[in-house]
Short mmCIF file of N, CA and C and ligand atoms in Angstrom, two decimals:
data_model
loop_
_atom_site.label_atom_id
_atom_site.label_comp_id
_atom_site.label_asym_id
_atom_site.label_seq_id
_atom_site.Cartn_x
_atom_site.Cartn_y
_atom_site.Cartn_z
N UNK A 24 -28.30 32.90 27.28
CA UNK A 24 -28.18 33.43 25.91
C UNK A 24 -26.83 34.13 25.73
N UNK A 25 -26.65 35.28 26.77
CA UNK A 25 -25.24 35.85 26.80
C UNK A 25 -24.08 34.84 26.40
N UNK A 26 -24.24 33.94 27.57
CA UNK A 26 -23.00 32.62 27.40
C UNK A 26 -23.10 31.54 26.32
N UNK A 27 -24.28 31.75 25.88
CA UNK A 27 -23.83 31.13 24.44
C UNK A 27 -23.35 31.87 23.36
N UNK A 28 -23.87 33.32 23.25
CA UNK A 28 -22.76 34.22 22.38
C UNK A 28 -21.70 33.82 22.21
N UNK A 29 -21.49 33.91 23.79
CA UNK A 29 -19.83 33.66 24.43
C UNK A 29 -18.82 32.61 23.41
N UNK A 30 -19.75 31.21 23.88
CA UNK A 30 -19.13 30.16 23.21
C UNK A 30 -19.21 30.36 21.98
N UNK A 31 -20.01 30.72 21.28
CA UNK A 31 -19.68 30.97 19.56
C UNK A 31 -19.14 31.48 18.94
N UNK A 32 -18.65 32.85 19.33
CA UNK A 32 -17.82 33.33 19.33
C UNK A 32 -16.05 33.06 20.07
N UNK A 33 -16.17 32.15 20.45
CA UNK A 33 -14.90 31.48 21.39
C UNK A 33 -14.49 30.47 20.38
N UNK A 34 -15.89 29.76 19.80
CA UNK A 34 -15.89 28.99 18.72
C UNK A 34 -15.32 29.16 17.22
N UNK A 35 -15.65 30.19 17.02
CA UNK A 35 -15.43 31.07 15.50
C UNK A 35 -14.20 31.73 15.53
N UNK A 36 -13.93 31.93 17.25
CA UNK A 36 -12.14 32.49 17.23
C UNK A 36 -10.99 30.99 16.93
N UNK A 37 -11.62 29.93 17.47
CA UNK A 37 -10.87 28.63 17.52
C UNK A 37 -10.54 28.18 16.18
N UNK A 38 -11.75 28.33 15.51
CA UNK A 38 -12.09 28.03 13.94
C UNK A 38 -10.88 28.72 13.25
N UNK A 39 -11.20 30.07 13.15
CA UNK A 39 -9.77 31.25 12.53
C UNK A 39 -8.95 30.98 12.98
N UNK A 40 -8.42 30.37 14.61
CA UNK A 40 -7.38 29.99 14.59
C UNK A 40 -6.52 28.83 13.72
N UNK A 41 -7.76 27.88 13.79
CA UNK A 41 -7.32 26.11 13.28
C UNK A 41 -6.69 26.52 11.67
N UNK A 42 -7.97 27.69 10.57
CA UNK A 42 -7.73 27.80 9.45
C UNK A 42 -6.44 28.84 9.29
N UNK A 43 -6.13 29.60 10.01
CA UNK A 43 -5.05 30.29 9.69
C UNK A 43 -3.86 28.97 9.96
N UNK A 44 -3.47 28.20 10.98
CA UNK A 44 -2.50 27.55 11.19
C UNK A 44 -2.30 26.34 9.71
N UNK A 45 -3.47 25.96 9.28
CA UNK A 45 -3.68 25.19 7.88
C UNK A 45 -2.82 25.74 7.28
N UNK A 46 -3.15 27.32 7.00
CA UNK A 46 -2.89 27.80 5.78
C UNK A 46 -1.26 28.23 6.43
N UNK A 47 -0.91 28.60 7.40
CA UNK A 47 1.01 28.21 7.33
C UNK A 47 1.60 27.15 7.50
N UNK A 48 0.88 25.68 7.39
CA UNK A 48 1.24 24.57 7.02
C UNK A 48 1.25 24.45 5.40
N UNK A 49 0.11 24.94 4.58
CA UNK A 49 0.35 24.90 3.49
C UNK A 49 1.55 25.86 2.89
N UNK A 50 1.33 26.86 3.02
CA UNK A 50 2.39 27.92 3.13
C UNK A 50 3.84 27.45 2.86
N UNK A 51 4.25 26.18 4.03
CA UNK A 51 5.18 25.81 4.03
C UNK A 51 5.63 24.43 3.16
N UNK A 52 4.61 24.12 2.64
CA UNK A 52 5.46 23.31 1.71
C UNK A 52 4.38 23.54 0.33
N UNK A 53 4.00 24.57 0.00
CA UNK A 53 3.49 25.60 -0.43
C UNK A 53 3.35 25.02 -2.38
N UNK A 54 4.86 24.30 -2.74
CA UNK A 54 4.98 23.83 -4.06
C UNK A 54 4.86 22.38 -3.88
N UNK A 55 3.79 21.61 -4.89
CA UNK A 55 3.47 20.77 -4.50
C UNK A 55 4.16 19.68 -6.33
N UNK A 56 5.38 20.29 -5.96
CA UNK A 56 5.77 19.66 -7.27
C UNK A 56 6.14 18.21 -6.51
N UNK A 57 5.65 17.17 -7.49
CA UNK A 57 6.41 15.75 -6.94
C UNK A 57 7.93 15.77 -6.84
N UNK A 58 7.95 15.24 -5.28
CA UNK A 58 9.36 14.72 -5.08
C UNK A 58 10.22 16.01 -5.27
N UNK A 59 9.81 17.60 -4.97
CA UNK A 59 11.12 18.24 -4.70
C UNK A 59 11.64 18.23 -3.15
N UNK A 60 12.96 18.06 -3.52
CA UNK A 60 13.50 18.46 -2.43
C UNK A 60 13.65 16.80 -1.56
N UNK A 61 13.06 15.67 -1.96
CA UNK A 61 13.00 14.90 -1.10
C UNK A 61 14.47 13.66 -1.65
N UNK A 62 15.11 12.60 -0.99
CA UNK A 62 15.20 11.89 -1.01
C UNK A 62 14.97 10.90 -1.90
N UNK A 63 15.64 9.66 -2.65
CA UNK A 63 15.11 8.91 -3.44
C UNK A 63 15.52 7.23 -2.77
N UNK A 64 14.65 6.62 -2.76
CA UNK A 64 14.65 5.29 -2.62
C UNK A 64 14.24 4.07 -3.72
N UNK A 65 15.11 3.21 -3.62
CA UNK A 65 14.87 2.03 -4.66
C UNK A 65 14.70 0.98 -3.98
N UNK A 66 13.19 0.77 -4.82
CA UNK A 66 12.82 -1.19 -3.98
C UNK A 66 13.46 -1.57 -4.36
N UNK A 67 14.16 -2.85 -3.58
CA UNK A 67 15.32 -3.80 -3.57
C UNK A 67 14.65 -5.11 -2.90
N UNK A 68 14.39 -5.84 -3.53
CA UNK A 68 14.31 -7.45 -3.12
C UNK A 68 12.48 -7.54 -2.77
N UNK A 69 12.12 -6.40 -3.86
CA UNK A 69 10.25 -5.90 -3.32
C UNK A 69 9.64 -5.37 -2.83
N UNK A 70 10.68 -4.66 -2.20
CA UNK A 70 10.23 -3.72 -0.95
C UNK A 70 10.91 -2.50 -0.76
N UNK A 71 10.45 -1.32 -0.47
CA UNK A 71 11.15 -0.21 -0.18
C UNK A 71 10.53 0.50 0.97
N UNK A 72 11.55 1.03 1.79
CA UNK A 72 10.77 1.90 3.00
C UNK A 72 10.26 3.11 2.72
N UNK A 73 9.49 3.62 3.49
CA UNK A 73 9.35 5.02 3.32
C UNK A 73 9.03 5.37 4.93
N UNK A 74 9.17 6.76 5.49
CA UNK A 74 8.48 7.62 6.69
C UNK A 74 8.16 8.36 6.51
N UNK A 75 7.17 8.83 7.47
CA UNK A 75 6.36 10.34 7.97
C UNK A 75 6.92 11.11 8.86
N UNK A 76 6.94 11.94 8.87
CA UNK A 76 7.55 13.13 10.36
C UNK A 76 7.40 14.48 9.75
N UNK A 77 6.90 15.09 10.97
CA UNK A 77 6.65 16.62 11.20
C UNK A 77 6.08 16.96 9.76
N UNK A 78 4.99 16.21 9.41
CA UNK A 78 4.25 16.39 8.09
C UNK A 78 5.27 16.10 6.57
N UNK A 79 5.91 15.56 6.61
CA UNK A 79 7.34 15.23 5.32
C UNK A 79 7.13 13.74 5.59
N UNK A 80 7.66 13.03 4.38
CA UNK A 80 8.12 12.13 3.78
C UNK A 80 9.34 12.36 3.80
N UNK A 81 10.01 11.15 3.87
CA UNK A 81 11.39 11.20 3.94
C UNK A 81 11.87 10.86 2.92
N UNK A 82 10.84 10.54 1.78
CA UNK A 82 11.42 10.28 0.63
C UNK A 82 10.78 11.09 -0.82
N UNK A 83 11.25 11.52 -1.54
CA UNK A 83 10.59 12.28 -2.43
C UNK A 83 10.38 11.21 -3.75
N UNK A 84 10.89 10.62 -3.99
CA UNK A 84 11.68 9.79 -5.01
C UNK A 84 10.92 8.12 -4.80
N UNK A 85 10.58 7.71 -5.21
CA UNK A 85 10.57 6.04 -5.36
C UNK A 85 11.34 5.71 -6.91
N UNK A 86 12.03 4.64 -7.00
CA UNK A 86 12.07 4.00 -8.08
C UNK A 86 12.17 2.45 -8.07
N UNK A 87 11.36 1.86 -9.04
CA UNK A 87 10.87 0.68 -9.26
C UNK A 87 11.20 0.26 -10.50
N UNK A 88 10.98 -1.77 -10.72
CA UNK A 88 11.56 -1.86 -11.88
C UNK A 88 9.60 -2.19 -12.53
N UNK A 89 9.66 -1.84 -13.74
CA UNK A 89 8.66 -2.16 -14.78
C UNK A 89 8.21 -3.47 -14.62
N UNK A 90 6.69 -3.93 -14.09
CA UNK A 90 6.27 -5.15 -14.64
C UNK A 90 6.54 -6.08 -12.73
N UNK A 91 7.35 -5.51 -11.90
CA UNK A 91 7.58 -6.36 -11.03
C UNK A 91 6.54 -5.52 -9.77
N UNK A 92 5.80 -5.93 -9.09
CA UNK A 92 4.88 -5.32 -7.63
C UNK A 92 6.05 -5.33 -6.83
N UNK A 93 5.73 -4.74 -5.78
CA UNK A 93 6.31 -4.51 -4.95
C UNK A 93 5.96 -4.30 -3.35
N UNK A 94 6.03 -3.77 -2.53
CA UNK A 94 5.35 -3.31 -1.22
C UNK A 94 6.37 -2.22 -0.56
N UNK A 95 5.44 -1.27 -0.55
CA UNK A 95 6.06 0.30 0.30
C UNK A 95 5.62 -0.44 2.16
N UNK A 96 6.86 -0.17 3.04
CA UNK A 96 6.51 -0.32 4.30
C UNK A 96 6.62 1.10 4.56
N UNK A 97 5.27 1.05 5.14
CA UNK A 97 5.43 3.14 5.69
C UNK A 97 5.68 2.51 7.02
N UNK A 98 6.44 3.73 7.33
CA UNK A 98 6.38 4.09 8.82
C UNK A 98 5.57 5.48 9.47
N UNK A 99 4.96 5.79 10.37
CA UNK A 99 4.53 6.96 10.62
C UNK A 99 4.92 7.00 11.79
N UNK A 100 6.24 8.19 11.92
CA UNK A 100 6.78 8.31 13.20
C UNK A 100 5.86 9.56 14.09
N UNK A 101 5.02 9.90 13.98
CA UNK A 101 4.15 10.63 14.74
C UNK A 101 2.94 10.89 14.91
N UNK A 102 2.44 11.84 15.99
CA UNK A 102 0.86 11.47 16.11
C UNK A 102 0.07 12.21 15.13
N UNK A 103 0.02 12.22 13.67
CA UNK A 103 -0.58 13.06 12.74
C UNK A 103 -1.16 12.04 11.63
N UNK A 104 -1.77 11.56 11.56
CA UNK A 104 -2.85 10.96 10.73
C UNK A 104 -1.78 10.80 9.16
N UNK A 105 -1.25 9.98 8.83
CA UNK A 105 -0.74 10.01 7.73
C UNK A 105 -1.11 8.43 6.73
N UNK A 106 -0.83 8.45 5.52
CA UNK A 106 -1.10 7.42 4.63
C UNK A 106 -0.35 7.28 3.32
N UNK A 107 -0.22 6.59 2.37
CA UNK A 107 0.79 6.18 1.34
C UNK A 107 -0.51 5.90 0.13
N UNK A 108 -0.38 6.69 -0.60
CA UNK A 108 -1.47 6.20 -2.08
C UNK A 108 -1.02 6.24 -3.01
N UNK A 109 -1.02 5.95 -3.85
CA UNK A 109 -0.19 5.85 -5.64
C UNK A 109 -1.20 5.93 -6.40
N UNK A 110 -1.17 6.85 -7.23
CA UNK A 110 -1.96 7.42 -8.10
C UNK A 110 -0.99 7.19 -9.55
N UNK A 111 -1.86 7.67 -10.64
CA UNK A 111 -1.58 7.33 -12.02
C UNK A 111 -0.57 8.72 -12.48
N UNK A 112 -1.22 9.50 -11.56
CA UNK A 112 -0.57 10.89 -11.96
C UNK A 112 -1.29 12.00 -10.78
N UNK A 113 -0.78 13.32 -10.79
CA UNK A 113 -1.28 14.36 -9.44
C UNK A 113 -2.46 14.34 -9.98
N UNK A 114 -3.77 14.10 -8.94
CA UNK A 114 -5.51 13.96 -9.41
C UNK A 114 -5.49 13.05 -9.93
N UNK A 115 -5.10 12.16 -10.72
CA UNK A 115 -5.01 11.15 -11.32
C UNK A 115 -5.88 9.83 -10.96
N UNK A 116 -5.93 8.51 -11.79
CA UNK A 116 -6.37 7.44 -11.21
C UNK A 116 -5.79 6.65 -9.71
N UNK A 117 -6.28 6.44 -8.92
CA UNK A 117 -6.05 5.91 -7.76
C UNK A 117 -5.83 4.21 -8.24
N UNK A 118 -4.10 4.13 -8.00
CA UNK A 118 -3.68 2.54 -8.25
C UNK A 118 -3.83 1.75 -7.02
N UNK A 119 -3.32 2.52 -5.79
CA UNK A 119 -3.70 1.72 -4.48
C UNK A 119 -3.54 2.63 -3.63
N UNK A 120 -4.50 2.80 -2.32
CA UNK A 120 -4.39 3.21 -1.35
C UNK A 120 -4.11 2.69 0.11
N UNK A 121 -2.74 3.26 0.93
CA UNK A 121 -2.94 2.91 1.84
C UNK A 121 -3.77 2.97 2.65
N UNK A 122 -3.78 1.85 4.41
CA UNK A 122 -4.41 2.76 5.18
C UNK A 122 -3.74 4.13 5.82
N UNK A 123 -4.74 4.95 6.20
CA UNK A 123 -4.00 5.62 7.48
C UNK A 123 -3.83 5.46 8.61
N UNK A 124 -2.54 5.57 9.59
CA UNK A 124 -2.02 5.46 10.24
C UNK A 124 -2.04 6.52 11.24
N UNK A 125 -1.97 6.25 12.00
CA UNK A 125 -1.63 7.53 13.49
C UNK A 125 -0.68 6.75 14.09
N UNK A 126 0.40 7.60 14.38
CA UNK A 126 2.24 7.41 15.09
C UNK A 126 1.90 7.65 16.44
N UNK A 127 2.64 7.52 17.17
CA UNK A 127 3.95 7.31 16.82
C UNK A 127 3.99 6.18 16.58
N UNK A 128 5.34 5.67 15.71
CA UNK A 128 5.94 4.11 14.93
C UNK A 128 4.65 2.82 15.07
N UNK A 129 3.95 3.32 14.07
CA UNK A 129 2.78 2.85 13.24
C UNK A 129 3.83 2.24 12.02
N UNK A 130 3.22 1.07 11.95
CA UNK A 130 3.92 0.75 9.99
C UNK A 130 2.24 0.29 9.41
N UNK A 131 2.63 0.57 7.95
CA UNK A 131 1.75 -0.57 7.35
C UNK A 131 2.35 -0.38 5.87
N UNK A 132 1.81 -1.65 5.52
CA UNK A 132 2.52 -1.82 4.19
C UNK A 132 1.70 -2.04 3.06
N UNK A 133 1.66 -1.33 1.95
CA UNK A 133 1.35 -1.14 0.69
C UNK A 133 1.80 -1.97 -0.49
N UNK A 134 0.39 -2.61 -1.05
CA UNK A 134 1.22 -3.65 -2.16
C UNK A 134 0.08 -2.84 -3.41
N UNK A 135 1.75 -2.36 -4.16
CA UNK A 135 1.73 -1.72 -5.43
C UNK A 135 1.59 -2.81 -6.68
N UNK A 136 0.67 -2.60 -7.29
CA UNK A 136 0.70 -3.99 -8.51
C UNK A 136 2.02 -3.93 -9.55
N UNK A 137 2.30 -4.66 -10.50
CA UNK A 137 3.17 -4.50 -11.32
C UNK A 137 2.60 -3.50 -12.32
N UNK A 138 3.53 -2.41 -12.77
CA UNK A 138 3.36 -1.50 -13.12
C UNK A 138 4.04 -1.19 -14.72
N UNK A 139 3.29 -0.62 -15.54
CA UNK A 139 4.36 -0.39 -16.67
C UNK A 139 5.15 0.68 -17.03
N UNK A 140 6.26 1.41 -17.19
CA UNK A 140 7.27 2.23 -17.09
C UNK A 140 6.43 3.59 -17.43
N UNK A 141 7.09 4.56 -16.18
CA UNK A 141 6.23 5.51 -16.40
C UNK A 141 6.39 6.75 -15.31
N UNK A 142 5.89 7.49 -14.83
CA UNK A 142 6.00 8.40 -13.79
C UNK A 142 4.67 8.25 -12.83
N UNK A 143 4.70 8.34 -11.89
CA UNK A 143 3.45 7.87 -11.27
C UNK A 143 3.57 8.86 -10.02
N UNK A 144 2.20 8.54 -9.11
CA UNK A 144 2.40 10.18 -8.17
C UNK A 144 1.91 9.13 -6.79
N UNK A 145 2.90 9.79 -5.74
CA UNK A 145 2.70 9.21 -4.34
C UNK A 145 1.97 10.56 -3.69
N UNK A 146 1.13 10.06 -2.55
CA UNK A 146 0.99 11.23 -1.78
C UNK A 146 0.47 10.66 -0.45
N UNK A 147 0.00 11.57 0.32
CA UNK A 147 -1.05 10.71 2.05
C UNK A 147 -2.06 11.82 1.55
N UNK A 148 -3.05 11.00 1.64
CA UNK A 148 -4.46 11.44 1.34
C UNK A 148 -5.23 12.35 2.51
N UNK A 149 -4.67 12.50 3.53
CA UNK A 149 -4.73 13.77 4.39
C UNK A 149 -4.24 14.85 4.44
N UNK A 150 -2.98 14.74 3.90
CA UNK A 150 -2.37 16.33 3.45
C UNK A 150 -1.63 16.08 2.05
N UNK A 151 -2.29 16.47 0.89
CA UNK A 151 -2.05 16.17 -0.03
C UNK A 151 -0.95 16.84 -0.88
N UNK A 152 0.04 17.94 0.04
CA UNK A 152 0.89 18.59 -0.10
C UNK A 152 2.47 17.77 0.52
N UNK A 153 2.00 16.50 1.11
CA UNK A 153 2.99 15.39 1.52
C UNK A 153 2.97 14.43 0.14
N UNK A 154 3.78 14.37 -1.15
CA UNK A 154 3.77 13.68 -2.06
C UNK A 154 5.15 13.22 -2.83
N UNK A 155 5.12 12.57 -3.82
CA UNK A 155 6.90 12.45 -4.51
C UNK A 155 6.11 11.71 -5.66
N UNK A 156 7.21 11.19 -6.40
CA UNK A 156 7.21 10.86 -7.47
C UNK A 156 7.40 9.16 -7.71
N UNK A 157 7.16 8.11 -8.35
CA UNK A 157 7.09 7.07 -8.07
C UNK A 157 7.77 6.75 -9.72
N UNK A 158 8.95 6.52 -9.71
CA UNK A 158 9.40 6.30 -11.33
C UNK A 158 9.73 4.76 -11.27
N UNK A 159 8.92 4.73 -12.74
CA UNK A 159 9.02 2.29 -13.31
C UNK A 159 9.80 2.95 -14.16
N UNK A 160 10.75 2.09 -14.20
CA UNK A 160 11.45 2.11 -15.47
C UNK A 160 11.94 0.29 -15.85
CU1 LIG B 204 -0.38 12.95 6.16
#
């Protein structure tokens, strides 16, 4: 009985640990405005890259042309559960979801339908504070 105290309390310290470390991951990228601060990439010939690392996107930015699909190749350069989804807007309708991936140098690739001009919202559906902006024009 003692030693199971033990563990539950060993348990409930692990727990406060896991949720405090969450919350200075959130902390740190804390504004979850699309695409600040990131990078911009343009599909070219249908395709545009994107990566994962140390919880970031390397790209904040997509831009696409109106009316043409395309395919995002993610890369996920590390061992953290990451994914690529396009939504209509932040909460928004879900246009396509990737899978998720676990890195290191994982790809998979995302086929975005043709789209009509607009602002649209990227994110990985595991940390939903990893996101950018997806502009058709
Ligand atoms: Cu992620």
């Amino acid at each position: 009985m003692f030693d199971l105290r033990g563990t539950l309390r060993r348990t409930t310290l692990l727990g406060t640990i896991a949720l405090l470390s969450l919350g200075m991951v959130d902390c740190g990228g804390s504004t979850s405005t699309p695409g600040a601060g990131g990078a911009t990439a343009t599909v070219s010939g249908g395709k545009v890259a994107i990566s994962a690392n140390n919880l970031k996107f390397d790209v904040g930015t997509i831009k696409a042309k109106a009316g043409e699909p395309f395919t995002i190749t993610f890369t996920n350069k590390e061992g953290q559960p990451h994914n690529v989804s396009v939504y209509r807007s932040q909460g928004g309708a879900k246009i396509v979801a990737g899978e998720i991936i676990t890195g290191p140098n994982k790809t998979s690739e995302i086929s975005v339908p043709a789209l009509d001009a607009g602002t649209y919202y990227f994110q990985c559906d595991v940390h939903v504070n990893m996101n950018g902006s997806l502009v058709v024009s």
